[in-house]
């Protein structure tokens, strides 16, 4: 765990580059620091391994004050990946990866075993690459070695300073995918600095949006997208971003939250009347009235009611269909849409992930509504921008 | 044609003396360059740690380079007397600038990302110097040493004037006696010596370039 307490950095004692920062980064979390250049994100990161000394405040790593530690020892126990990669051009790939292990006086055999293992891990064949020199590698391969080097002595914490911003977009995407895969495997505490919101949303367990040395919002990617705390975050995220990443949109964001249910002991006549009243052709059969938590028992559409209207002894529980697909609150929009398509349905009930209660209903209408909202919002924003220009 | 043939005969006739003076010549310049390396390299490293000091040291060394060598030899006679020590001292001062300057620029030229990576991985200053900065600066430093050596071999001919011997003694005797053969007997070996040293040090430069950086 990394904890900042009123962490402050000032170079001239007038302006605080990093200003009274409080933050907790939990073990195994990938936290992205994001902001425009000069917002203090890199400075904040470099104070963790004391490449920059704080002016005031504390940094605790697992409860221990970093400022009381020997900076050389500290740095050897924290992985570090930088934007320009910084592989030593006069050393082979193996020697580069083993550098920290060498500084920590591991014996040669153990070092070589570890560097082979790490090359495998980052997807490069040790037999081919161990003895190569950095200039013989592509930019993407070089940064893979950079990541391997940071993992060499298996540190708990890794700092990454815009590691993928110097490579081409296709390679960047690959490296991001690999980092996600790698992180699943190694579960390190990673502090990742970037100015690229797409990258932050893709990689971060949490994102800290920074401005003028302060954290404006520190939250999950989902919440940053959906509930930006102020206009700055909203602007920084970009309003249309949600529509570029529909996997960030969940059933609970799209669904009608007060869906119409019908109790299991109601008659077909009652159901028909309800459908007419609510202008719907889809009712969810439930076990309790709407003021209480209720379970979904099945669904009723006009098809099930056909010809049963007058038969009073037929209740909903006898007529309902029970094989209708459902989703949970956390199912994302992509999956919801594909489910609707494969089952040829226009309505999908949403159930609570933990309690299984009936929570809401996604209909074609609710999806159209949300798209319409977004489109009008983006258009009105663009209108504003044009008026700024004039 | 005849003068060429007679130069060759003349030269061969004095071969033992020529070899003798070549050795002296080499020993003067070699000693001067060696001392210049011993002092110039540490100084060059030291001034990379402080920009202000670097400015001062480099400009002092620059000014020294502009003093005509003949005048320099003359000015130093009251302090060191005539002979070998004076020659070595002046040549040492001449060799100092290219060595300090190239050590400094060689280390300054090491990519910031490498020193940052090194520091970030927990290298001490000494490790950063010996494992990163010096190996990478070595070719540039070697080029400085090469320049110093070649300049010194030329300048050392003048040292014969202040009694330090060397190949210059043929030249000065030749001038006073009006003998072109004698002048050439000093000048040709001095030129060959400079070219040879330049070639050998050039090879050393390539050899010292880290393997991963050879083109």
XYZ file of C-alpha atoms in Angstrom:
605
model
C 0.000 0.000 0.000
C 1.233 3.464 -0.877
C -0.076 6.410 1.085
C 0.494 10.121 0.512
C -0.078 12.474 3.422
C -0.237 16.151 2.590
C 2.478 15.526 0.022
C 3.810 18.818 -1.335
C 6.544 19.777 -3.760
C 7.611 23.303 -4.516
C 10.706 24.411 -6.390
C 10.482 28.116 -5.608
C 8.425 28.175 -2.393
C 5.739 30.153 -4.199
C 3.985 27.682 -6.461
C 3.282 24.158 -5.266
C 3.823 21.783 -8.169
C 2.248 19.112 -6.006
C -0.092 20.550 -3.424
C -1.096 18.864 -0.150
C -1.834 15.545 -1.807
C -3.654 12.853 0.164
C -4.072 9.525 -1.522
C -4.114 5.810 -0.803
C -3.093 3.233 -3.383
C -3.990 -0.312 -2.395
C -1.899 -3.413 -3.024
C -2.344 -4.950 -6.448
C -4.057 -1.865 -7.843
C -3.086 -0.162 -11.066
C -3.630 3.520 -10.420
C -3.349 5.974 -13.284
C -2.273 9.562 -12.639
C -3.597 11.659 -15.477
C -3.650 15.341 -16.320
C -2.289 17.913 -18.691
C 1.451 18.554 -18.777
C 2.562 20.478 -15.719
C -0.223 19.168 -13.508
C 2.254 17.458 -11.185
C 1.530 13.858 -12.111
C 5.125 12.913 -12.961
C 6.482 14.829 -9.975
C 4.089 12.946 -7.712
C 5.234 9.629 -9.129
C 8.932 10.444 -8.879
C 8.587 11.330 -5.228
C 7.657 7.710 -4.518
C 11.165 6.485 -5.380
C 12.679 9.797 -4.302
C 14.045 10.816 -7.659
C 12.385 14.021 -6.502
C 12.426 14.897 -2.813
C 9.164 16.236 -1.362
C 9.141 19.711 0.157
C 6.787 18.559 2.898
C 4.394 15.768 3.698
C 4.878 12.036 3.927
C 4.917 8.998 1.695
C 4.293 5.685 3.361
C 4.922 2.365 1.691
C 3.338 -0.451 3.699
C 3.222 1.930 6.625
C 6.917 2.784 6.448
C 8.065 6.310 5.821
C 9.897 6.393 2.504
C 11.762 9.543 3.457
C 13.497 7.689 6.271
C 14.784 4.962 3.955
C 18.050 4.795 2.023
C 17.050 6.105 -1.430
C 19.373 3.710 -3.266
C 17.895 0.649 -1.520
C 14.402 2.061 -1.988
C 14.850 2.451 -5.752
C 16.234 -1.053 -6.136
C 13.016 -2.355 -4.617
C 10.684 -0.341 -6.839
C 10.350 -1.130 -10.532
C 10.729 1.839 -12.842
C 9.693 2.164 -16.484
C 10.247 5.439 -18.337
C 8.903 6.928 -21.523
C 12.152 6.873 -23.441
C 12.754 3.275 -22.305
C 16.342 4.049 -21.287
C 17.905 0.709 -22.149
C 21.692 0.827 -21.816
C 22.920 0.723 -25.425
C 26.261 -0.822 -24.451
C 24.678 -3.741 -22.653
C 22.965 -6.809 -24.064
C 19.271 -7.410 -23.493
C 20.189 -9.896 -20.747
C 22.491 -7.435 -18.973
C 19.856 -4.735 -19.216
C 17.172 -6.895 -17.655
C 19.544 -8.142 -14.979
C 20.820 -4.696 -14.048
C 18.969 -4.308 -10.747
C 19.641 -7.941 -9.845
C 23.316 -7.224 -10.498
C 23.193 -4.140 -8.267
C 21.584 -6.320 -5.611
C 24.443 -8.809 -6.046
C 22.442 -11.807 -7.206
C 24.730 -14.521 -8.543
C 25.062 -14.866 -12.278
C 23.169 -18.111 -12.637
C 20.142 -16.846 -10.781
C 20.222 -13.598 -12.793
C 20.329 -15.374 -16.124
C 17.516 -17.699 -15.132
C 15.389 -14.722 -14.138
C 16.065 -12.758 -17.327
C 15.112 -15.766 -19.469
C 11.947 -16.193 -17.468
C 11.072 -12.502 -17.878
C 11.726 -12.497 -21.630
C 9.288 -15.384 -21.888
C 6.822 -13.432 -19.820
C 6.926 -10.394 -22.128
C 6.646 -12.617 -25.186
C 10.197 -12.604 -26.523
C 12.160 -15.801 -27.119
C 15.142 -15.843 -24.712
C 17.261 -17.912 -27.100
C 16.891 -15.200 -29.727
C 17.032 -12.050 -27.655
C 19.231 -12.512 -24.578
C 22.439 -11.629 -26.379
C 21.110 -8.921 -28.666
C 21.774 -5.233 -28.226
C 18.957 -2.687 -27.811
C 19.598 -0.999 -31.174
C 18.761 -4.281 -32.893
C 15.223 -4.203 -31.486
C 12.050 -2.370 -32.533
C 10.560 0.320 -30.294
C 7.889 -2.047 -29.037
C 10.403 -4.771 -28.258
C 12.586 -2.263 -26.439
C 9.747 -1.228 -24.151
C 8.931 -4.894 -23.491
C 12.514 -5.208 -22.263
C 11.946 -2.020 -20.254
C 8.974 -3.646 -18.526
C 10.900 -6.896 -17.991
C 13.738 -4.911 -16.417
C 11.323 -3.304 -13.975
C 10.057 -6.746 -12.937
C 13.526 -8.267 -12.582
C 13.838 -8.474 -8.807
C 10.102 -8.956 -8.405
C 9.317 -5.647 -6.682
C 5.873 -5.088 -5.171
C 5.601 -1.603 -6.612
C 6.189 -0.486 -10.190
C 6.256 3.096 -11.398
C 5.511 3.696 -15.068
C 6.094 7.147 -16.528
C 4.177 7.431 -19.815
C 5.728 4.137 -20.871
C 3.824 3.656 -24.106
C 3.574 7.199 -25.425
C 6.662 7.044 -27.634
C 5.569 4.050 -29.731
C 3.188 3.926 -32.672
C -0.541 3.462 -31.948
C -0.686 -0.184 -32.999
C 2.296 -1.162 -30.882
C 0.876 0.920 -28.027
C -2.334 -1.058 -28.129
C -0.392 -4.339 -28.053
C 1.734 -3.191 -25.138
C -1.374 -2.115 -23.235
C -3.000 -5.501 -23.820
C 0.166 -7.187 -22.648
C 0.335 -5.067 -19.537
C -3.245 -6.041 -18.674
C -2.383 -9.713 -19.175
C 0.853 -9.346 -17.226
C -0.872 -7.520 -14.383
C -3.450 -10.317 -14.127
C -0.510 -12.637 -13.642
C 1.751 -10.645 -11.315
C -0.724 -8.370 -9.453
C 1.714 -5.558 -8.728
C 0.902 -2.199 -7.252
C 1.410 0.022 -10.268
C 1.467 3.799 -10.457
C 1.027 4.704 -14.103
C 1.405 8.243 -15.418
C -0.191 9.194 -18.726
C -1.923 12.070 -20.480
C -3.956 9.719 -22.640
C -7.503 9.203 -21.304
C -8.146 6.175 -23.528
C -5.090 4.529 -22.012
C -6.177 5.474 -18.485
C -9.669 4.041 -18.968
C -8.283 0.878 -20.476
C -5.623 0.133 -17.884
C -6.625 1.782 -14.635
C -8.287 0.079 -11.712
C -8.567 3.649 -10.500
C -7.832 6.969 -12.116
C -6.646 10.132 -10.401
C -7.360 13.201 -12.517
C -4.863 15.907 -11.538
C -4.758 19.640 -12.070
C -2.422 22.259 -10.592
C -0.825 19.763 -8.235
C -4.125 18.611 -6.792
C -6.213 15.507 -7.332
C -9.537 16.635 -8.759
C -11.139 13.204 -8.804
C -9.848 9.797 -7.726
C -12.226 7.084 -8.744
C -12.868 4.003 -10.858
C -12.816 4.515 -14.649
C -16.540 3.851 -14.674
C -17.322 6.607 -12.187
C -14.938 9.057 -13.831
C -16.848 8.478 -17.060
C -20.348 8.564 -15.649
C -20.066 10.948 -12.755
C -17.336 13.466 -13.507
C -17.055 15.599 -10.390
C -16.811 18.929 -12.202
C -16.541 20.532 -15.618
C -12.793 20.053 -15.786
C -13.012 16.282 -15.407
C -15.951 16.218 -17.785
C -13.968 18.173 -20.355
C -10.914 16.036 -19.785
C -12.835 12.806 -20.184
C -14.676 14.123 -23.205
C -18.454 13.858 -23.222
C -18.681 11.470 -26.109
C -16.157 9.107 -24.494
C -18.853 6.906 -22.991
C -20.065 6.152 -26.508
C -16.642 5.169 -27.631
C -16.438 2.656 -24.823
C -19.891 1.009 -24.548
C -18.360 -1.733 -22.415
C -18.211 0.928 -19.683
C -21.992 1.268 -19.819
C -23.863 -1.223 -17.690
C -27.401 -2.557 -17.611
C -28.129 -0.496 -14.509
C -27.365 2.686 -16.483
C -29.753 1.865 -19.310
C -32.676 0.179 -17.578
C -36.037 1.623 -16.526
C -35.700 1.695 -12.801
C -39.453 1.423 -12.015
C -40.535 -1.357 -14.319
C -44.095 -2.657 -14.349
C -44.557 -6.002 -12.628
C -47.590 -8.137 -12.258
C -48.239 -10.368 -9.257
C -48.359 -14.107 -9.863
C -51.958 -14.496 -8.744
C -53.423 -11.854 -11.074
C -55.832 -12.813 -13.839
C -55.307 -12.460 -17.590
C -57.933 -9.709 -17.714
C -56.026 -7.701 -15.132
C -52.779 -8.189 -17.091
C -54.367 -7.028 -20.338
C -55.745 -3.954 -18.625
C -52.279 -3.225 -17.147
C -50.646 -3.564 -20.577
C -53.165 -1.130 -22.039
C -52.672 1.332 -19.214
C -48.826 1.224 -19.309
C -48.686 1.004 -23.103
C -46.476 -2.067 -22.969
C -46.621 -5.601 -24.287
C -44.244 -7.034 -21.783
C -44.903 -7.709 -18.119
C -42.623 -9.336 -15.596
C -44.368 -11.674 -13.198
C -43.204 -11.028 -9.636
C -43.793 -12.428 -6.152
C -44.345 -9.183 -4.233
C -45.785 -5.691 -4.742
C -43.530 -2.935 -6.046
C -42.871 -1.350 -2.615
C -40.959 -4.446 -1.554
C -37.968 -6.355 -3.003
C -39.357 -8.894 -5.399
C -38.175 -11.856 -7.409
C -38.920 -12.372 -11.061
C -40.923 -15.508 -11.697
C -41.462 -15.266 -15.440
C -42.740 -12.999 -18.180
C -46.112 -12.372 -19.781
C -46.748 -11.049 -23.272
C -49.997 -10.908 -25.292
C -48.991 -14.221 -26.870
C -49.390 -16.042 -23.550
C -52.709 -14.326 -22.876
C -54.256 -15.116 -26.244
C -57.656 -16.773 -25.763
C -57.181 -16.959 -21.993
C -58.822 -13.630 -21.248
C -62.069 -15.050 -19.939
C -60.761 -18.063 -18.132
C -60.683 -16.669 -14.625
C -59.009 -19.643 -12.976
C -55.895 -19.145 -15.102
C -53.457 -17.061 -13.115
C -50.206 -15.455 -14.231
C -48.140 -18.211 -12.644
C -49.853 -20.790 -14.879
C -49.470 -18.789 -18.089
C -46.076 -17.125 -17.768
C -42.969 -18.036 -19.737
C -39.991 -18.832 -17.548
C -37.201 -19.207 -20.109
C -36.853 -15.521 -20.941
C -33.215 -14.287 -20.888
C -32.151 -11.925 -18.096
C -29.048 -9.912 -17.324
C -27.559 -8.541 -14.105
C -27.016 -4.888 -13.248
C -23.314 -5.194 -14.161
C -23.793 -6.695 -17.617
C -22.374 -4.205 -20.096
C -24.240 -2.684 -22.986
C -22.410 -4.673 -25.626
C -23.494 -7.943 -24.029
C -27.050 -6.677 -23.498
C -27.391 -5.772 -27.164
C -25.967 -9.050 -28.405
C -28.274 -10.969 -26.067
C -31.258 -9.075 -27.459
C -30.152 -9.960 -30.930
C -29.504 -13.667 -30.413
C -32.775 -14.215 -28.526
C -34.800 -11.916 -30.768
C -36.270 -10.085 -27.792
C -37.041 -6.407 -27.321
C -37.128 -6.488 -23.517
C -34.683 -7.842 -20.982
C -35.310 -7.860 -17.217
C -32.371 -6.838 -15.038
C -31.711 -8.767 -11.824
C -29.544 -7.834 -8.868
C -26.100 -9.353 -9.106
C -25.968 -10.482 -5.474
C -29.547 -10.660 -4.253
C -31.191 -11.761 -7.515
C -34.077 -9.325 -7.002
C -35.867 -7.848 -9.983
C -34.244 -4.405 -10.433
C -35.320 -2.990 -13.762
C -36.136 -3.523 -17.374
C -34.189 -2.746 -20.512
C -36.375 -2.079 -23.533
C -35.671 -0.836 -27.037
C -37.152 2.407 -25.816
C -34.713 2.840 -22.938
C -31.745 2.263 -25.259
C -33.037 4.743 -27.819
C -33.597 7.275 -25.030
C -30.037 7.045 -23.794
C -28.599 7.356 -27.296
C -30.813 10.352 -28.027
C -29.668 12.055 -24.809
C -26.037 11.555 -25.707
C -26.416 12.794 -29.259
C -28.237 15.963 -28.266
C -25.668 16.592 -25.531
C -22.733 16.259 -27.908
C -24.447 18.446 -30.484
C -25.210 21.191 -28.012
C -21.566 21.072 -26.885
C -20.331 21.442 -30.406
C -22.687 24.372 -30.822
C -21.073 25.967 -27.770
C -17.593 25.475 -29.145
C -18.514 27.147 -32.401
C -19.872 30.147 -30.564
C -16.582 30.343 -28.617
C -14.675 30.619 -31.856
C -16.769 33.542 -33.004
C 65.573 13.439 -58.642
C 69.160 13.610 -57.576
C 68.244 15.551 -54.448
C 65.743 12.822 -53.513
C 68.273 10.101 -53.889
C 70.816 12.075 -51.986
C 68.178 12.709 -49.201
C 67.587 8.996 -48.947
C 71.317 8.336 -48.677
C 71.633 11.200 -46.229
C 68.742 9.851 -44.176
C 69.989 6.272 -44.130
C 73.367 7.490 -43.059
C 71.831 9.096 -39.987
C 69.337 6.350 -39.200
C 70.717 5.495 -35.745
C 70.544 9.136 -34.678
C 67.057 9.486 -36.209
C 65.812 6.478 -34.247
C 67.395 7.824 -31.108
C 65.661 11.210 -31.476
C 62.359 9.567 -32.443
C 62.426 7.680 -29.151
C 63.123 10.915 -27.240
C 60.385 12.662 -29.182
C 57.916 9.926 -28.354
C 58.939 9.841 -24.728
C 58.412 13.614 -24.304
C 54.993 13.623 -25.961
C 53.991 10.307 -24.425
C 54.799 11.499 -20.921
C 53.007 14.803 -21.482
C 49.871 13.123 -22.845
C 49.920 10.513 -20.100
C 50.010 13.174 -17.355
C 47.334 15.134 -19.227
C 45.089 12.042 -19.207
C 45.742 11.441 -15.500
C 44.717 15.000 -14.652
C 42.381 15.899 -17.519
C 40.018 12.909 -17.286
C 39.226 13.281 -13.568
C 38.915 17.028 -14.049
C 36.590 16.516 -17.005
C 34.440 14.140 -14.923
C 34.458 16.498 -11.949
C 33.228 19.486 -13.907
C 30.212 17.558 -15.239
C 28.852 17.802 -11.681
C 28.923 21.598 -11.657
C 28.081 23.774 -14.626
C 29.665 26.938 -13.176
C 33.013 25.317 -12.432
C 32.904 23.716 -15.882
C 32.627 27.126 -17.520
C 35.640 28.483 -15.621
C 37.895 25.472 -16.174
C 37.050 25.167 -19.862
C 37.678 28.856 -20.560
C 41.007 28.813 -18.717
C 42.070 25.778 -20.741
C 40.841 27.489 -23.900
C 42.936 30.608 -23.275
C 46.000 28.463 -22.628
C 45.514 26.878 -26.031
C 45.679 30.277 -27.757
C 49.171 31.210 -26.439
C 51.710 30.595 -29.242
C 53.787 27.595 -28.277
C 57.081 29.295 -28.930
C 56.147 32.122 -26.535
C 54.898 29.615 -23.994
C 58.219 27.778 -23.967
C 60.069 31.095 -23.557
C 57.818 32.342 -20.752
C 58.274 29.161 -18.715
C 62.086 29.054 -18.857
C 62.515 31.185 -15.682
C 60.449 28.678 -13.721
C 61.522 25.323 -15.073
C 64.868 26.012 -16.751
C 65.583 24.531 -20.136
C 65.374 20.869 -21.088
C 62.996 17.943 -20.903
C 60.881 18.903 -17.848
C 59.947 22.255 -19.407
C 59.025 20.599 -22.706
C 56.875 18.013 -20.956
C 55.149 20.672 -18.855
C 54.190 22.889 -21.797
C 53.096 19.945 -23.948
C 51.050 18.689 -21.014
C 49.197 22.015 -20.856
C 48.498 21.844 -24.583
C 47.163 18.310 -24.305
C 44.936 19.174 -21.371
C 42.187 21.079 -23.194
C 41.116 18.458 -25.752
C 41.146 15.816 -23.030
C 39.106 17.803 -20.480
C 36.747 19.062 -23.138
C 36.061 15.671 -24.683
C 35.652 13.978 -21.316
C 33.161 16.670 -20.378
C 31.199 16.645 -23.633
C 31.345 12.843 -23.791
C 29.679 12.500 -20.398
C 27.287 15.393 -21.029
C 26.325 13.666 -24.273
C 25.042 10.554 -22.508
C 21.282 10.486 -23.040
C 19.342 11.834 -20.041
C 16.964 8.889 -20.239
C 19.882 6.552 -19.488
C 21.052 8.409 -16.402
C 17.453 8.705 -15.250
C 16.900 4.993 -15.793
C 20.139 4.238 -13.964
C 19.258 6.399 -11.015
C 15.697 5.114 -10.950
C 16.998 1.547 -10.741
C 19.073 2.422 -7.717
C 22.584 3.024 -9.042
C 24.884 5.020 -6.798
C 26.685 7.990 -8.367
C 29.846 5.902 -8.663
C 27.984 3.052 -10.355
C 26.287 5.471 -12.691
C 29.707 6.832 -13.652
C 31.499 3.531 -14.135
C 28.634 1.460 -15.556
C 26.871 4.032 -17.716
C 28.553 7.388 -18.216
C 32.195 6.368 -18.733
C 31.574 3.407 -21.051
C 29.319 5.538 -23.211
C 31.641 8.559 -23.173
C 34.768 6.497 -23.855
C 34.833 6.887 -27.665
C 34.520 10.681 -27.377
C 37.164 10.806 -24.649
C 39.466 8.671 -26.776
C 39.002 11.070 -29.692
C 40.194 13.891 -27.418
C 43.278 11.927 -26.419
C 44.001 11.235 -30.070
C 43.795 14.929 -30.976
C 46.035 15.807 -28.017
C 48.647 13.243 -29.035
C 48.782 14.306 -32.676
C 49.001 18.028 -31.846
C 51.716 17.258 -29.303
C 53.877 15.335 -31.762
C 53.894 18.420 -33.995
C 54.445 20.923 -31.218
C 57.219 18.822 -29.651
C 59.509 19.622 -32.606
C 59.673 23.197 -31.277
C 60.804 21.847 -27.902
C 64.189 21.144 -29.444
C 64.757 24.898 -29.253
C 64.739 24.821 -25.457
C 67.101 21.897 -25.293
C 64.693 19.009 -25.014
C 66.059 17.218 -28.092
C 63.713 15.151 -30.247
C 63.147 15.225 -34.001
C 62.985 19.037 -33.910
C 66.737 19.200 -33.326
C 67.342 18.049 -36.957
C 65.006 20.765 -38.194
C 66.617 23.609 -36.252
C 70.117 22.455 -37.165
C 68.994 22.220 -40.787
C 67.632 25.751 -40.706
C 70.827 27.228 -39.270
C 73.046 25.252 -41.650
C 70.807 25.840 -44.672
C 70.509 22.064 -45.196
C 67.169 20.924 -46.597
C 68.225 17.317 -46.177
C 68.704 17.872 -42.472
C 65.326 19.639 -42.142
C 63.610 16.743 -43.936
C 65.405 14.239 -41.748
C 63.509 15.719 -38.807
C 60.249 16.643 -40.551
C 59.531 13.383 -42.399
C 59.819 11.094 -39.354
C 57.772 13.592 -37.291
C 54.972 13.503 -39.873
C 55.098 9.706 -40.152
C 55.073 9.451 -36.373
C 51.981 11.681 -36.118
C 50.134 9.661 -38.780
C 51.076 6.359 -37.173
C 49.972 7.423 -33.695
C 46.753 8.829 -35.148
C 46.068 5.517 -36.889
C 46.801 3.385 -33.834
C 44.717 5.539 -31.493
C 41.922 5.496 -34.077
C 41.958 1.717 -33.829
C 41.898 1.919 -30.045
C 38.910 4.264 -30.303
C 36.951 1.718 -32.328
C 38.018 -1.050 -30.008
C 36.836 0.936 -26.967
C 33.446 1.693 -28.503
C 30.953 -0.566 -26.710
C 29.884 -3.451 -28.892
C 26.221 -2.504 -28.919
C 27.058 0.921 -30.321
C 29.372 0.037 -33.197
C 27.767 0.806 -36.482
